[in-house]
Amino acid sequence: MPGKNIRGGRPSSPFKGVSSRPSASIPRRGASPQRIVNRAVKRTEVRKSVFNVNPRPRPEMRPSAPPPRVMNKVGPPMGSMPKPQAVLRPGSPKGLGSRPMPPSARPASGIPQRQRTGAAAGYAAGTAWALNTGAAPADLSSELSSLQYSLDELHQRASFAQLDADVAGLDSNLNHAINLLEGARDAGYKYQGDLEDIAYTAMTRWQQVRQQVGAKIQQSATAFRGQLGPMDNYVRQLNMSLGSSSQALGAIGTLRNEINQALGRLGELERSIESSYDEIERAAGELTTRLTAIHWMLGQAAEASFPFESDENLYRGVKARWDYEGDQDPEGILFLTNKRLIFERKEKVATKKVLFITTAKELVQQLMIGQALANVKDAKAQNKGLFGHQDFLDVIFSDSKIGSVAFHIDGQASDDWVRFIKDAKSGKIEDERAKASKLSFSDLTGELTQAHIVELQNEVNELQDEMMLKNLATELNDLENEVQNLGRQLSKLRGRGYAIEKSLEADVQVLAAQWEKIKERAHGAMDMQVKLLSDQMKSIQSQTATLAGMSANLAAARPAFMQLKSAIASAEAQAEAAEETVLDQYDEYADEIESLHAHFAWLDWMMDALATASFKLNATESGVAAVEAVWERPGMDPENGILFLTEQRFLWEDRVGDFELKFDVALDQILDIKEEENAETGMDTLVASLGKGAPVPNARFALAQPLGDEWLKMIGRARSGGYADDRAVEIDPALLERIRNAPTQCKKCGGAFTAPVLRGQTEITCEFCGTVTRI
């Protein structure tokens, strides 16, 4: 849906050009969208740093499909091009990091299934419109394929199933946010009192519009489908006219116009319905993000090696590193209470090494700073690091033994922490204290029934796998298979003729050599986290048994029911924090593996496209990249095809009907090239200015995937000779000498040869008289 970034609590990555490796964990209701955003930011900066050290441009997303054998005669509007798929690992779930739930899993909405059957009921099984493409003339096949795609889209969206899913998901997310809020208050967290206001407003507003939204979806779906009746006649008329291309063209135009009008009306209906709950959805996301962070902080405080004072209340907490000893800087947790600013060292340190390899570790916890707020003289925020994205908090203490301390804040803004400390010192945080009378949770949850107890027992059963971190174990196994497969993939590419990037062999070997150490570290962290979570799970199972024994008296069971719901919400937040800890052990390494796999996938795509092309590369010429692209020419219809880059040439092949190479220029003929991005579609266009001898003075190629930045870098590297210097297969020196000694003018007319001579080229054609000169 337009404007939607979050589905089920996890956002799609907004960062362009970064490998969006799917999350290891099942998206749960307690998932933190901010965590995903922070991870994407981190990956962006890591990729930039890697490129600065070793400038080898590579697309970080995978091809969306194999090279097409049949392409549309007229390129579709760029806004209607298929969006690039998220990066998928072999064996990983499809989608934006989401995993399909087993049939036995609970509905994502958290409400009974019979309540979720809305506009989509009875329609999903309806008959879709089908065009008789088999009876169509060959010259209409691409047009009909495009029309069939639009018909299928219209049929699917006309069910309004996505809006039904939105409503069910909002039910679940609000319920979970309320459980997290109650769990935080029960655990003693007293601040951020606006959480109750947000929760109460969102829940109250949702209760007011929930039935209206459901009814509006049903009414809109029924009315809209009623308007689609004539579509059957248009489809039937087109199928009947397919025997004649001239008659079919008119029917195609009529049907396409009807489809476009219907999709326009449908989009307006969807936006109208979504506007009824957009603000509520944003409120649910904010609650979940903030409360997940609070539960993590409470868990860290519960594990602290020092006691909090009796009248001391925790306000904020964050991972931090005391920046003063270089590589030995202590890492831990920075706590802010209404009394003190506290830094506790909390990290695993090596206790035994063999040949510089750590073989044993132990957890070290030590209270290093515990200063009263009155002793905090000042706090300032600084942005450091290569790109200025590392948040540092400089704190000046009146205690001369401590003086000034720089904390590297992980995952939160240092500007916010300056404000937190200032408010804590002034006592302003007391205005944020929650007031118990603001929200009645029993009013919000309604009457307790046997169905609620059964559903809660199912949640406990599913929580078991989450607390065992089974998905992380699966991802580590998948990662090992990918590491082992890199060498085979590279050998296959070399066998198919990919002759450049001689460093790839070394890249594969280096990554493979690191795997055993990384695997050991990740499994060690996972074992420790599972052990910590198991005690919490035992308590939840005990509470579940107690609740089951009280099911005969539902009124008496309500306190136990609410306590168990709160415990589950807290456990899910703890499980997510545990996943984060384990992911930190191998996340960057896995991103490097995924980046290389994505690169190999593009190279396979390019080799497939070259194998079916109407032209052949020169004897020692190697492909660099290829992508689907539309050649946009002024005054002419745009044409679909494939854009190729070799280390010597820039080419575009028309792939509609008979394949034809229509654009072929040497890299020396490119005077300038830049990227333009369509603000509405997010798609990229390469705009090239060309010199003498090129078929056109300027050329525009609209890429089918957002890879403009990568293509600019690859073209720049090819023009500078970077790929020629990085060949895995050395070029015969005699061939280079023959190119250097190639004739510079035509023997017949004396005209100068202005076009560059390429490696593998065996003859030169005079542009003035047409005489062919052998090299």
XYZ file of N, CA and C in Angstrom, residues 591-699:
327
model
N 26.979 -10.374 6.553
C 26.723 -9.368 5.521
C 27.761 -9.455 4.403
N 29.014 -9.712 4.760
C 30.049 -9.863 3.737
C 29.776 -11.092 2.865
N 29.353 -12.181 3.495
C 29.006 -13.388 2.738
C 27.844 -13.084 1.794
N 26.814 -12.410 2.315
C 25.653 -12.085 1.487
C 26.037 -11.152 0.351
N 26.917 -10.191 0.630
C 27.355 -9.269 -0.413
C 28.040 -10.020 -1.544
N 28.890 -10.974 -1.209
C 29.586 -11.747 -2.229
C 28.617 -12.654 -2.985
N 27.654 -13.245 -2.268
C 26.647 -14.066 -2.934
C 25.815 -13.223 -3.909
N 25.437 -12.016 -3.481
C 24.664 -11.135 -4.370
C 25.482 -10.788 -5.609
N 26.772 -10.537 -5.411
C 27.652 -10.234 -6.538
C 27.713 -11.416 -7.502
N 27.873 -12.627 -6.963
C 27.912 -13.815 -7.817
C 26.584 -14.023 -8.542
N 25.474 -13.697 -7.870
C 24.160 -13.852 -8.515
C 24.052 -12.929 -9.728
N 24.553 -11.678 -9.593
C 24.523 -10.755 -10.728
C 25.430 -11.229 -11.854
N 26.583 -11.774 -11.492
C 27.496 -12.262 -12.521
C 26.885 -13.439 -13.272
N 26.206 -14.330 -12.552
C 25.494 -15.426 -13.222
C 24.426 -14.866 -14.160
N 23.716 -13.848 -13.691
C 22.676 -13.203 -14.503
C 23.294 -12.644 -15.787
N 24.436 -11.974 -15.626
C 25.100 -11.389 -16.791
C 25.560 -12.474 -17.766
N 26.133 -13.558 -17.248
C 26.610 -14.620 -18.133
C 25.441 -15.272 -18.872
N 24.298 -15.419 -18.202
C 23.111 -15.946 -18.885
C 22.676 -15.008 -20.011
N 22.685 -13.691 -19.729
C 22.273 -12.719 -20.738
C 23.236 -12.708 -21.920
N 24.539 -12.804 -21.641
C 25.524 -12.826 -22.725
C 25.399 -14.088 -23.568
N 25.053 -15.204 -22.900
C 24.949 -16.467 -23.628
C 23.821 -16.446 -24.652
N 22.801 -15.615 -24.412
C 21.649 -15.559 -25.329
C 21.654 -14.303 -26.189
N 22.707 -13.488 -26.094
C 22.751 -12.209 -26.815
C 22.964 -12.432 -28.307
N 22.612 -11.403 -29.086
C 22.774 -11.458 -30.547
C 24.194 -11.106 -30.973
N 25.050 -10.707 -30.033
C 26.422 -10.310 -30.345
C 27.382 -11.165 -29.512
N 28.639 -11.141 -29.868
C 29.663 -11.859 -29.139
C 30.719 -10.871 -28.633
N 31.284 -11.160 -27.480
C 32.374 -10.340 -26.979
C 33.642 -10.650 -27.754
N 34.576 -9.718 -27.740
C 35.869 -9.955 -28.365
C 36.624 -11.061 -27.633
N 37.693 -11.519 -28.223
C 38.387 -12.706 -27.716
C 38.821 -12.571 -26.269
N 39.335 -11.424 -25.857
C 39.814 -11.263 -24.479
C 38.954 -10.285 -23.688
N 37.766 -10.011 -24.188
C 36.865 -9.064 -23.528
C 36.028 -9.787 -22.476
N 35.876 -9.196 -21.313
C 35.096 -9.814 -20.239
C 33.943 -8.902 -19.835
N 32.793 -9.493 -19.614
C 31.668 -8.728 -19.099
C 31.925 -8.259 -17.683
N 31.369 -7.118 -17.332
C 31.460 -6.579 -15.972
C 30.097 -6.609 -15.284
N 29.048 -6.165 -16.000
C 27.725 -6.096 -15.385
C 26.670 -6.057 -16.478
N 25.427 -6.396 -16.092
C 24.284 -6.320 -16.995
C 23.031 -6.123 -16.157
N 22.042 -5.430 -16.731
C 20.797 -5.178 -16.015
C 19.711 -4.847 -17.040
N 18.477 -5.194 -16.729
C 17.363 -4.785 -17.580
C 17.266 -3.256 -17.566
N 17.032 -2.680 -18.734
C 16.963 -1.219 -18.819
C 16.107 -0.804 -20.003
N 15.457 0.338 -19.873
C 14.659 0.929 -20.950
C 15.446 2.072 -21.572
N 15.647 2.011 -22.885
C 16.325 3.102 -23.595
C 15.276 4.153 -23.925
N 15.414 5.323 -23.301
C 14.479 6.420 -23.498
C 15.069 7.404 -24.492
N 14.422 7.530 -25.682
C 14.930 8.425 -26.723
C 13.885 9.475 -27.048
N 14.264 10.742 -27.143
C 13.302 11.818 -27.446
C 12.579 11.567 -28.761
N 11.262 11.716 -28.723
C 10.461 11.568 -29.927
C 10.248 10.141 -30.366
N 10.714 9.165 -29.598
C 10.561 7.754 -29.959
C 10.002 6.987 -28.771
N 9.344 5.865 -29.060
C 8.837 5.025 -27.989
C 10.005 4.422 -27.211
N 9.895 4.358 -25.895
C 10.948 3.684 -25.121
C 10.993 2.197 -25.467
N 12.178 1.630 -25.412
C 12.359 0.237 -25.780
C 12.972 -0.541 -24.618
N 12.475 -1.763 -24.411
C 12.999 -2.624 -23.361
C 14.180 -3.429 -23.868
N 15.146 -3.633 -23.013
C 16.303 -4.432 -23.389
C 17.214 -4.650 -22.206
N 18.448 -4.966 -22.501
C 19.445 -5.225 -21.456
C 20.659 -4.345 -21.704
N 21.112 -3.681 -20.643
C 22.291 -2.829 -20.680
C 23.498 -3.659 -20.223
N 24.567 -3.622 -20.997
C 25.778 -4.385 -20.686
C 26.943 -3.431 -20.468
N 27.844 -3.835 -19.577
C 29.107 -3.137 -19.390
C 30.220 -4.177 -19.437
N 31.196 -3.970 -20.300
C 32.409 -4.784 -20.286
C 33.550 -3.884 -19.838
N 34.743 -4.429 -19.746
C 35.845 -3.556 -19.342
C 36.326 -2.711 -20.504
N 35.634 -2.840 -21.690
C 36.002 -2.032 -22.846
C 34.829 -1.261 -23.451
N 33.586 -1.761 -23.267
C 32.445 -1.186 -23.988
C 31.222 -1.008 -23.095
N 30.323 -0.168 -23.597
C 29.029 0.115 -22.992
C 27.996 -0.217 -24.067
N 27.098 -1.212 -23.817
C 26.225 -1.717 -24.865
C 24.790 -1.837 -24.375
N 23.847 -1.742 -25.324
C 22.436 -1.991 -25.013
C 21.837 -2.796 -26.158
N 21.135 -3.882 -25.788
C 20.545 -4.776 -26.779
C 19.034 -4.755 -26.665
N 18.374 -4.515 -27.784
C 16.918 -4.580 -27.858
C 16.501 -6.046 -27.719
N 15.620 -6.318 -26.757
C 15.211 -7.701 -26.511
C 13.725 -7.902 -26.782
N 13.152 -7.108 -27.641
C 11.754 -7.280 -28.040
C 11.742 -7.918 -29.426
N 11.104 -9.058 -29.548
C 11.116 -9.753 -30.839
C 12.500 -10.281 -31.132
N 13.036 -9.968 -32.314
C 14.393 -10.368 -32.671
C 15.395 -9.506 -31.911
N 16.344 -10.145 -31.231
C 17.337 -9.405 -30.466
C 18.226 -8.614 -31.429
N 18.560 -7.376 -31.027
C 19.390 -6.540 -31.888
C 20.233 -5.611 -31.031
N 21.535 -5.604 -31.267
C 22.447 -4.698 -30.580
C 22.327 -3.321 -31.216
N 21.726 -2.365 -30.513
C 21.460 -1.039 -31.063
C 22.357 0.056 -30.500
N 23.079 -0.255 -29.442
C 23.925 0.769 -28.814
C 25.242 0.090 -28.450
N 26.341 0.570 -29.036
C 27.649 -0.053 -28.823
C 28.698 1.045 -28.879
N 29.204 1.456 -27.721
C 30.215 2.510 -27.692
C 31.394 2.048 -26.836
N 32.570 2.460 -27.250
C 33.757 2.218 -26.432
C 33.720 3.137 -25.219
N 34.333 2.697 -24.141
C 34.309 3.496 -22.909
C 34.981 4.853 -23.113
N 35.962 4.927 -24.037
C 36.620 6.205 -24.303
C 35.670 7.220 -24.926
N 34.559 6.749 -25.478
C 33.602 7.650 -26.117
C 32.611 8.250 -25.119
N 32.652 7.802 -23.889
C 31.772 8.365 -22.845
C 32.453 9.603 -22.275
N 31.897 10.775 -22.574
C 32.463 12.027 -22.065
C 32.058 12.279 -20.624
N 30.820 11.917 -20.303
C 30.315 12.143 -18.943
C 29.127 11.219 -18.717
N 28.929 10.798 -17.485
C 27.768 9.976 -17.163
C 27.338 10.298 -15.742
N 26.024 10.420 -15.559
C 25.492 10.756 -14.243
C 24.218 9.953 -13.990
N 23.748 10.050 -12.776
C 22.555 9.310 -12.359
C 21.438 10.275 -12.015
N 20.207 9.949 -12.449
C 19.017 10.681 -12.040
C 18.076 9.713 -11.347
N 17.496 10.149 -10.242
C 16.572 9.288 -9.500
C 15.167 9.856 -9.579
N 14.200 8.988 -9.918
C 12.795 9.378 -9.944
C 12.296 9.447 -8.511
N 11.904 10.630 -8.043
C 11.503 10.813 -6.650
C 10.272 9.986 -6.297
N 9.385 9.748 -7.268
C 8.153 9.019 -6.983
C 8.376 7.507 -6.953
N 9.150 6.996 -7.898
C 9.316 5.545 -8.008
C 10.573 5.037 -7.337
N 11.558 5.918 -7.096
C 12.812 5.470 -6.515
C 13.720 4.768 -7.512
N 13.338 4.736 -8.789
C 14.136 4.059 -9.797
C 15.184 5.016 -10.367
N 16.275 4.420 -10.915
C 17.419 5.201 -11.373
C 17.503 5.228 -12.896
N 18.002 6.345 -13.421
C 18.264 6.498 -14.848
C 19.706 6.952 -15.042
N 20.435 6.269 -15.922
C 21.788 6.674 -16.275
C 21.717 7.592 -17.490
N 22.361 8.742 -17.396
C 22.361 9.732 -18.478
C 23.800 9.918 -18.930
N 24.085 9.540 -20.188
C 25.454 9.572 -20.709
C 25.587 10.609 -21.815
N 26.683 11.370 -21.766
C 27.063 12.273 -22.850
C 28.180 11.591 -23.618
N 28.015 11.500 -24.949
C 28.913 10.688 -25.761
C 29.675 11.544 -26.766
N 30.871 11.063 -27.127
C 31.731 11.798 -28.039
C 31.598 11.347 -29.477
N 32.562 11.735 -30.283
C 32.550 11.470 -31.710
C 32.570 9.970 -31.986
N 31.767 9.571 -32.969
C 31.711 8.173 -33.354
C 30.618 7.391 -32.667
N 30.016 7.957 -31.622
C 28.922 7.268 -30.926
C 27.644 7.383 -31.764
N 26.714 6.430 -31.634
C 25.492 6.470 -32.446
C 24.584 7.641 -32.127
N 24.655 8.164 -30.922
C 23.840 9.315 -30.518
C 24.700 10.211 -29.622
N 24.385 11.504 -29.534
C 25.187 12.380 -28.663
C 24.887 12.182 -27.185
N 23.652 11.769 -26.873
C 23.256 11.562 -25.485
C 22.392 10.315 -25.410
N 22.431 9.631 -24.258
C 21.633 8.412 -24.096
C 21.119 8.333 -22.664
